[in-house]
Amino acid sequence: MTPSSSSTSSGALRGCSSARPRQRLVALQCAVIQPPGVSLTRRWSASPVAPASAPKLRCCDSRLEAVRPRPRLVAAAASAAASPSPAPASPSSPPGNPFLTVLLPTALALLLCNMDRICLSVAILPMSVEFGWPASLQGVIQSAFLWGYMATQLAGGALADRYGGKRVLAAGIAWFSVASLLLPAALSPSVVAAGMTVPVVLLSRFLTGFGEGVALPSMSNLVASHIPPASKARALGLCFSGFHSGNLAGLILSPLLLMSYGWRGLFYVFGLLGLPLLLFWLKVVPDKPPAAAAAAAAAAEPAGSGAAAASKASASAATAAAEASPSGSGGDASSSSSSSSGTGGGGGADVSVGRLLGSRATWAIIAVNVVNHFGYFIYLNWMPTYFNKALGFDLRSSSFTAFLPWLVMAVGSSLAGLLADALVARGVPVVTVRKRLQTIAFLVPAVALVALAQPGISPAGAVGLMTVALGTTSLGQAGFVANMSDVAPRAAGKMFGLCNTFGCLSGIVGVTAVGFIVEASRGSFAPVFALTAGLYVIATIIWNLYCTTEPLF
């Protein structure tokens, strides 16, 4: 080695020890620019001293047999190792805890979604008195939300997979908040006098659902992109706790606001809450998961940075691989790739809807989703009316009584995630966990609804059975909901949107049909409960036959 090259590379060679005058062993640890927490090393050994024209270094852990010294490259590496410049901070990828930067904001967004959704189920009681709406028309009006909600499920999922759940859900928050404000603002005395009340209400609720339809697909994308597989069920449980807590907040606040400001004030207050939520969302939620942001930064490095840029790209890839492995989860391969589903930017763009529909696993999820939504939207839209008309509770008591089942469901969503992850950690196969929890989530409510359909049920018994039915269905968050990203880790948003489109269609049918059934049965909800119980049993059979956790898309 020449004196000049020896002096140039002395800073890059570490741990040099001499054994003999003509032979020395050198351990060279390559300096790389890398994200915090990532350690990449390469060990080298030096050949015995030879003429300067001979190769100097032989790689111990690669196929490269010889490398000639390159003084400029070694000097650059030494300089970088001596004074590494910190990577520029990116506002789109804060290093914060994903609980605070992703899950909590998502739970709050879903909470407001359901507050805006459920307020009509309380407001429709005084509205139907004011405008003379029969039960059948009430069902049609409440189903208008679902028409809009269904329209953006698939599109919302595809957009979330392409552009990221943050941007899509931010647009949804702004949209459904404005649509909620539209309903009371548009019902001016002149509109009412012109007989346009029903069309205006239908349009407003359609637009509200249109904005909220992107919420759950965006949530699915955010969880799949930012949360490791071992914590996926818990993350979904937390998000759905916020989702169901929106029903709680809506049922508590709606009658209080209604009594103080009338039903118009109810929509104004809930609509205006969207502004602070939107500002909080845009400030806190990252555009991309940290691994994706690091990879993007490495790709944008100037060409002159040479080995540093390559090292950063390698480190980013290693970080992404480490995050994708379900360390300690005890899970199977079905969940190992779910966290790598997206960077929020087009990971599943090549997965078409036709390809999704060609799988029996997708249809198993669709079947369960259809039945789940059929029951869920009946509870959501008709429970206050059931407690008021069938059980004789007044408006305030009806809302507060309907509060209890949703409280149990919100708690059950978090517990379902903890239970599922605990079972997987103990070595129970993921597919077994998904099947068992979904089976319980449907069969227990089926029994409760059969009992609820019996004549002579007491008000206390009805509330208890409704609480059991709704609380137990929350286990489905760790069943069919989590199974969507098991099956489609690269297209979680699109899969959720597709399955939820079918679910919303069944919700439209269910909510509308209940109005006609109740009217035809002279106020009795027993046929509705019996029908829903039968559907639960059928869906359970389909689920256990065709559910899989193999990553297919």
XYZ file of C-alpha atoms in Angstrom:
553
model
C 0.000 0.000 0.000
C 1.478 3.363 -0.954
C 2.079 5.985 1.715
C -0.509 8.338 0.284
C -3.270 5.761 0.204
C -2.288 4.530 3.653
C -2.603 7.979 5.169
C -5.833 8.630 3.318
C -7.538 5.481 4.509
C -6.196 5.373 8.050
C -9.394 6.907 9.367
C -11.485 4.230 7.703
C -9.526 1.239 8.964
C -10.329 0.259 12.514
C -9.139 -2.475 14.783
C -5.887 -2.956 12.900
C -3.492 -5.347 14.610
C -0.054 -6.599 13.547
C 0.942 -10.199 13.900
C 4.155 -10.268 11.774
C 6.253 -7.668 9.929
C 5.044 -8.845 6.535
C 1.524 -9.919 7.458
C -1.265 -8.046 9.168
C -4.981 -8.694 9.704
C -7.301 -5.743 9.333
C -10.969 -5.522 10.241
C -12.680 -2.834 8.250
C -16.160 -1.783 9.315
C -17.838 0.113 6.474
C -19.355 3.380 7.597
C -22.857 3.954 6.317
C -25.413 6.678 6.655
C -28.440 4.936 8.097
C -31.691 5.575 9.947
C -31.532 5.510 13.766
C -31.736 2.056 15.266
C -30.332 0.262 12.168
C -26.851 -1.273 12.273
C -25.329 -2.601 9.067
C -21.716 -3.836 9.093
C -19.456 -5.632 6.663
C -16.288 -7.353 7.786
C -13.192 -7.454 5.643
C -9.776 -9.106 6.061
C -6.543 -8.010 4.477
C -4.349 -10.268 2.456
C -0.628 -10.435 3.317
C 1.296 -7.384 2.225
C 2.097 -7.581 -1.479
C 3.250 -5.281 -4.230
C 1.109 -2.210 -4.793
C -0.254 -3.580 -8.033
C -1.766 -6.615 -6.323
C -5.290 -6.690 -4.916
C -5.347 -5.554 -1.274
C -8.645 -6.609 0.314
C -10.608 -9.811 0.206
C -14.295 -9.780 1.351
C -15.061 -12.425 3.980
C -18.827 -12.526 3.611
C -19.486 -11.964 -0.062
C -18.497 -13.372 -3.413
C -16.147 -10.471 -4.190
C -12.649 -11.962 -4.188
C -10.584 -8.787 -4.537
C -10.970 -5.038 -4.467
C -8.334 -2.521 -5.445
C -7.896 0.500 -3.179
C -9.760 3.626 -4.259
C -8.315 6.541 -2.293
C -11.089 9.002 -3.138
C -13.890 6.638 -2.137
C -12.110 5.650 1.083
C -11.518 9.280 1.937
C -15.168 10.098 1.362
C -16.247 7.222 3.601
C -13.796 8.317 6.279
C -15.086 11.854 6.124
C -18.686 10.679 6.400
C -17.840 8.462 9.363
C -15.995 11.254 11.133
C -18.747 13.827 10.751
C -22.036 12.239 9.667
C -24.587 14.838 8.670
C -28.066 14.173 10.062
C -30.792 13.244 7.609
C -33.149 16.147 6.929
C -36.270 15.981 9.011
C -39.353 15.236 6.990
C -42.687 16.579 8.217
C -44.458 13.715 6.480
C -42.833 11.057 8.639
C -42.587 12.097 12.284
C -40.856 9.525 14.473
C -43.667 9.561 17.003
C -45.484 6.658 18.556
C -48.016 5.282 16.033
C -50.561 5.081 18.862
C -50.489 8.870 19.129
C -49.854 9.748 15.501
C -52.088 7.191 13.754
C -54.441 5.177 15.966
C -55.712 7.890 18.310
C -56.471 10.409 15.514
C -58.148 7.660 13.490
C -60.290 6.665 16.471
C -61.339 10.307 16.941
C -62.167 10.660 13.246
C -64.329 7.542 13.356
C -65.965 8.810 16.550
C -67.139 11.994 14.812
C -68.218 9.966 11.786
C -70.647 7.973 13.869
C -71.823 11.007 15.821
C -72.876 12.597 12.541
C -74.390 9.308 11.428
C -76.433 8.358 14.490
C -77.830 11.806 15.294
C -80.593 11.318 12.717
C -81.845 8.203 14.531
C -82.627 10.493 17.493
C -83.648 13.577 15.527
C -86.020 11.633 13.285
C -88.500 11.202 16.145
C -89.323 14.946 16.455
C -88.779 15.453 12.717
C -91.355 12.766 11.850
C -93.842 14.476 14.163
C -93.156 17.901 12.626
C -93.334 16.745 9.004
C -95.774 13.842 9.370
C -93.479 10.995 8.233
C -94.814 7.412 8.619
C -92.513 4.533 9.638
C -91.999 3.385 6.053
C -90.818 6.855 4.975
C -88.575 7.076 8.043
C -86.842 3.900 6.875
C -86.273 5.328 3.396
C -84.876 8.577 4.831
C -82.477 6.744 7.137
C -81.309 4.536 4.270
C -80.285 7.603 2.223
C -77.097 7.836 4.265
C -76.184 4.308 3.211
C -76.631 5.080 -0.476
C -73.890 7.685 -0.235
C -71.867 5.546 2.154
C -71.885 2.640 -0.287
C -70.934 4.853 -3.248
C -67.450 5.679 -1.890
C -66.422 2.447 -0.201
C -64.538 0.919 -3.115
C -63.319 4.228 -4.517
C -62.185 5.299 -1.050
C -60.219 2.092 -0.570
C -58.523 2.370 -3.974
C -57.653 6.033 -3.359
C -56.317 5.241 0.121
C -54.065 2.503 -1.275
C -52.778 4.892 -3.949
C -52.497 8.216 -2.109
C -52.502 7.194 1.545
C -55.237 6.993 4.153
C -54.329 10.372 5.661
C -55.225 12.420 2.593
C -58.364 10.491 1.736
C -59.804 10.583 5.252
C -58.972 14.286 5.595
C -61.082 14.970 2.514
C -63.835 12.779 3.964
C -63.897 14.698 7.270
C -64.283 18.016 5.460
C -66.986 16.620 3.181
C -69.287 14.975 5.731
C -68.995 17.926 8.138
C -70.205 20.356 5.476
C -72.974 17.923 4.463
C -74.207 17.753 8.072
C -74.449 21.537 8.172
C -76.388 21.470 4.913
C -79.432 19.656 6.303
C -80.778 22.312 8.713
C -79.484 25.178 6.574
C -81.348 23.953 3.494
C -84.661 23.368 5.290
C -85.745 26.978 5.152
C -89.456 27.892 5.507
C -89.688 28.407 1.766
C -88.297 24.924 1.059
C -90.735 23.374 3.528
C -93.647 25.338 2.068
C -92.708 24.120 -1.413
C -92.945 20.492 -0.283
C -89.229 19.857 -0.881
C -88.484 18.711 2.661
C -87.984 15.022 1.885
C -85.760 15.544 -1.201
C -83.534 17.977 0.714
C -83.192 15.617 3.680
C -82.466 12.685 1.376
C -79.779 14.681 -0.469
C -78.137 15.877 2.724
C -77.972 12.390 4.217
C -76.699 10.974 0.928
C -73.864 13.519 0.889
C -73.048 12.827 4.543
C -72.735 9.130 3.789
C -70.718 9.940 0.664
C -68.079 11.652 2.794
C -68.069 9.027 5.540
C -67.758 6.139 3.092
C -63.985 6.629 2.804
C -63.400 6.473 6.576
C -63.135 2.725 7.233
C -61.201 1.894 4.036
C -58.744 4.671 4.950
C -58.483 3.236 8.466
C -57.698 -0.182 7.009
C -54.942 1.322 4.860
C -53.451 3.258 7.789
C -53.389 0.206 10.064
C -51.901 -2.025 7.358
C -49.259 0.609 6.526
C -48.160 1.790 9.970
C -48.845 -1.074 12.400
C -46.788 -4.308 12.610
C -48.693 -7.599 12.234
C -48.304 -8.583 15.895
C -50.349 -5.532 16.922
C -52.843 -5.454 14.053
C -55.874 -6.833 15.915
C -55.275 -4.512 18.867
C -54.909 -1.540 16.519
C -58.182 -2.360 14.776
C -59.831 -2.831 18.165
C -58.748 0.632 19.266
C -59.952 2.240 16.044
C -63.312 0.508 16.278
C -63.603 1.527 19.923
C -63.566 5.098 18.661
C -66.026 4.126 15.947
C -68.533 2.662 18.400
C -67.875 5.416 20.931
C -69.285 7.801 18.348
C -72.596 6.034 18.813
C -72.258 6.505 22.574
C -71.430 10.200 22.289
C -74.184 10.713 19.734
C -76.819 9.012 21.856
C -75.784 10.964 24.969
C -75.391 14.385 23.372
C -78.213 14.243 20.818
C -81.168 14.382 23.227
C -79.439 17.067 25.319
C -78.728 19.247 22.292
C -82.161 18.538 20.878
C -83.886 19.728 24.043
C -81.741 22.869 24.215
C -81.466 23.876 20.553
C -83.981 21.741 18.695
C -83.144 19.125 16.094
C -81.615 21.744 13.762
C -79.055 22.740 16.391
C -78.080 19.095 16.684
C -76.799 18.993 13.096
C -75.104 22.379 13.379
C -73.074 21.376 16.441
C -71.942 18.015 15.073
C -71.079 19.547 11.691
C -68.936 22.312 13.205
C -66.908 19.775 15.208
C -65.308 18.691 11.935
C -63.099 21.805 11.722
C -60.944 21.249 14.847
C -60.752 17.545 14.050
C -59.499 18.275 10.524
C -56.803 20.653 11.789
C -55.647 18.098 14.362
C -55.634 15.332 11.747
C -53.507 17.275 9.250
C -50.987 18.247 11.936
C -50.510 14.878 13.643
C -51.017 12.024 11.176
C -47.970 11.130 9.015
C -48.308 10.872 5.249
C -46.167 7.732 5.096
C -44.875 5.125 7.540
C -41.266 5.780 8.686
C -39.747 2.959 6.596
C -41.360 4.237 3.409
C -40.277 7.808 4.132
C -36.677 6.664 4.706
C -36.691 4.733 1.438
C -38.050 7.777 -0.405
C -35.351 9.986 1.120
C -32.653 7.521 0.076
C -34.007 7.435 -3.471
C -33.913 11.227 -3.617
C -30.213 11.398 -2.568
C -27.994 13.152 -5.185
C -26.031 10.853 -7.452
C -22.731 12.266 -6.166
C -23.271 10.807 -2.719
C -22.130 7.433 -4.030
C -21.839 4.754 -1.385
C -23.768 6.768 1.187
C -26.929 6.761 -0.916
C -26.638 3.028 -1.544
C -26.072 2.393 2.140
C -29.126 4.449 3.092
C -31.282 2.540 0.638
C -29.999 -0.746 2.047
C -30.672 0.396 5.589
C -34.195 1.484 4.678
C -34.861 -1.883 3.072
C -33.586 -3.639 6.171
C -35.815 -1.508 8.362
C -38.845 -2.303 6.228
C -38.028 -6.003 6.356
C -37.631 -5.870 10.122
C -40.975 -4.158 10.519
C -42.650 -6.691 8.255
C -41.559 -9.658 10.339
C -44.064 -10.581 13.068
C -41.500 -10.769 15.835
C -42.845 -12.469 18.818
C -46.345 -12.675 17.478
C -46.432 -16.377 17.081
C -48.445 -15.847 13.937
C -48.276 -17.684 10.676
C -47.331 -16.496 7.250
C -50.758 -15.111 6.677
C -50.048 -12.103 8.768
C -46.354 -11.691 8.126
C -46.826 -9.359 5.210
C -49.757 -7.341 6.357
C -47.730 -4.471 7.691
C -45.893 -4.117 4.429
C -49.076 -3.687 2.511
C -48.568 -0.169 1.902
C -46.537 2.780 2.113
C -49.657 4.658 1.500
C -48.757 4.906 -2.111
C -50.068 2.389 -4.560
C -48.867 -0.934 -3.120
C -51.953 -2.750 -4.373
C -52.713 -0.732 -7.491
C -52.191 -3.840 -9.620
C -54.852 -5.806 -7.723
C -58.083 -5.429 -9.672
C -61.602 -5.777 -8.328
C -62.179 -8.728 -10.660
C -59.172 -10.493 -9.198
C -60.466 -9.938 -5.671
C -63.895 -11.256 -6.609
C -62.348 -14.375 -8.101
C -61.378 -15.717 -4.675
C -63.593 -17.749 -2.349
C -61.842 -16.075 0.589
C -63.159 -12.703 -0.583
C -66.687 -14.045 -0.881
C -66.493 -15.497 2.629
C -65.669 -12.020 3.934
C -68.432 -10.492 1.797
C -71.026 -12.961 3.121
C -70.138 -12.175 6.732
C -69.957 -8.450 6.010
C -73.413 -8.479 4.413
C -75.001 -10.123 7.446
C -73.019 -8.023 9.915
C -74.131 -4.796 8.246
C -77.715 -5.974 7.982
C -77.871 -6.330 11.758
C -75.612 -3.393 12.595
C -77.554 -0.750 10.700
C -80.840 -2.036 12.061
C -79.476 -1.525 15.574
C -77.954 1.810 14.659
C -80.998 3.356 13.009
C -83.941 1.691 14.730
C -82.887 1.047 18.337
C -84.118 4.392 19.753
C -87.408 3.920 17.880
C -87.703 0.344 19.193
C -87.213 1.455 22.784
C -89.637 4.350 22.278
C -92.431 2.650 20.313
C -92.212 -0.991 21.401
C -91.098 -0.563 25.010
C -92.740 2.779 25.782
C -89.644 4.762 26.791
C -89.690 8.529 26.275
C -87.228 10.207 23.886
C -84.507 10.870 26.446
C -84.832 7.445 28.069
C -84.777 5.776 24.649
C -81.474 7.427 23.782
C -79.849 6.731 27.136
C -81.115 3.132 27.149
C -79.692 2.574 23.674
C -76.394 3.902 25.051
C -75.633 0.733 27.047
C -75.336 -1.738 24.138
C -72.985 0.603 22.280
C -70.864 1.049 25.404
C -70.404 -2.703 25.668
C -69.642 -2.887 21.953
C -66.961 -0.173 22.215
C -65.254 -1.987 25.098
C -65.665 -5.314 23.344
C -63.853 -4.058 20.237
C -60.666 -3.366 22.216
C -60.950 -6.605 24.167
C -61.429 -8.541 20.918
C -58.124 -7.239 19.592
C -56.276 -8.035 22.810
C -57.790 -11.522 22.916
C -56.930 -12.265 19.290
C -53.315 -11.120 19.593
C -52.913 -13.041 22.857
C -54.179 -16.256 21.251
C -51.844 -15.822 18.282
C -48.916 -15.146 20.641
C -49.641 -18.441 22.390
C -49.305 -20.307 19.138
C -52.938 -20.638 18.066
C -53.039 -20.456 14.248
C -54.355 -17.152 12.947
C -57.012 -18.867 10.835
C -58.325 -20.656 13.929
C -58.512 -17.368 15.834
C -60.405 -15.685 13.004
C -62.911 -18.540 12.698
C -63.585 -18.989 16.410
C -64.046 -15.318 17.248
C -66.324 -14.703 14.271
C -68.406 -17.770 15.131
C -68.965 -16.482 18.666
C -69.634 -12.994 17.271
C -72.611 -14.337 15.302
C -74.057 -17.307 17.186
C -74.406 -15.607 20.572
C -76.323 -12.632 19.081
C -78.486 -15.096 17.133
C -79.584 -16.724 20.397
C -80.147 -13.301 22.003
C -82.311 -12.123 19.088
C -84.425 -15.289 19.137
C -85.118 -14.619 22.820
C -85.792 -10.957 22.063
C -88.414 -11.936 19.486
C -90.483 -13.806 22.070
C -93.747 -12.113 23.148
C -94.035 -10.543 26.570
C -90.364 -9.582 26.909
C -89.826 -7.049 29.707
C -88.058 -3.733 29.053
C -85.154 -4.726 31.299
C -84.859 -8.084 29.540
C -84.957 -6.413 26.120
C -82.173 -4.007 27.057
C -80.085 -6.870 28.457
C -80.523 -9.056 25.378
C -79.788 -6.164 23.025
C -76.637 -5.431 25.005
C -75.498 -9.057 24.711
C -76.226 -9.104 20.980
C -74.358 -5.895 20.169
C -71.519 -6.485 22.621
C -70.741 -9.918 21.233
C -70.786 -8.860 17.585
C -67.783 -6.632 18.385
C -65.629 -9.781 18.356
C -65.995 -9.638 14.596
C -63.408 -6.822 14.536
C -60.805 -9.543 15.194
C -62.633 -11.910 12.827
C -63.754 -10.826 9.374
C -62.432 -7.249 9.670
C -58.875 -8.311 10.514
C -59.111 -11.059 7.892
C -59.329 -8.455 5.117
C -55.684 -7.441 5.566
C -54.709 -11.087 6.128
C -55.966 -11.992 2.675
C -55.056 -8.741 0.885
C -52.028 -7.197 2.648
C -51.082 -5.129 -0.435
C -54.622 -3.929 -1.136
C -56.189 -3.687 2.313
C -58.068 -0.474 1.513
C -59.485 -1.814 -1.739
C -60.522 -5.103 -0.119
C -62.247 -3.251 2.717
C -64.018 -0.930 0.305
C -65.202 -3.802 -1.892
C -66.565 -5.875 0.992
C -68.111 -2.843 2.656
C -69.893 -1.946 -0.585
C -71.803 -5.213 -0.387
C -72.313 -4.653 3.329
C -73.768 -1.193 2.769
C -76.147 -2.566 0.172
C -77.485 -5.051 2.721
C -77.726 -2.224 5.250
C -79.845 -0.217 2.817
C -82.130 -3.192 2.302
C -82.324 -3.905 6.031
C -82.972 -0.358 7.213
C -85.611 0.207 4.534
C -87.275 -3.188 5.044
C -87.583 -2.695 8.800
C -89.811 0.323 8.271
C -92.208 -1.648 6.103
C -92.089 -4.770 8.320
C -92.799 -2.795 11.483
C -95.617 -0.931 9.774
C -97.139 -4.175 8.456
C -96.792 -5.970 11.808
C -98.405 -3.088 13.687
C -95.283 -1.940 15.479
C -93.757 -5.337 16.245
C -90.012 -5.863 15.804
C -90.162 -9.633 16.425
C -90.044 -10.605 12.703
C -86.991 -8.396 12.232
C -85.136 -10.054 15.109
C -85.993 -13.573 13.912
C -84.840 -12.816 10.348
C -81.529 -11.353 11.547
C -80.862 -14.389 13.785
C -81.352 -16.751 10.850
C -78.908 -14.755 8.710
C -76.294 -14.930 11.478
C -76.425 -18.738 11.439
C -76.102 -18.971 7.636
C -73.125 -16.596 7.561
C -71.361 -18.566 10.305
C -71.536 -21.751 8.225
C -70.113 -20.007 5.144
C -67.336 -18.428 7.195
C -66.101 -21.693 8.683
C -66.105 -23.367 5.265
C -64.166 -20.772 3.269
C -62.221 -18.500 5.629
C -58.461 -18.455 5.066
C -55.594 -16.277 6.261
C -53.275 -17.000 3.339
C -52.067 -13.706 1.793
C -53.532 -13.858 -1.711
C -53.350 -10.257 -2.925
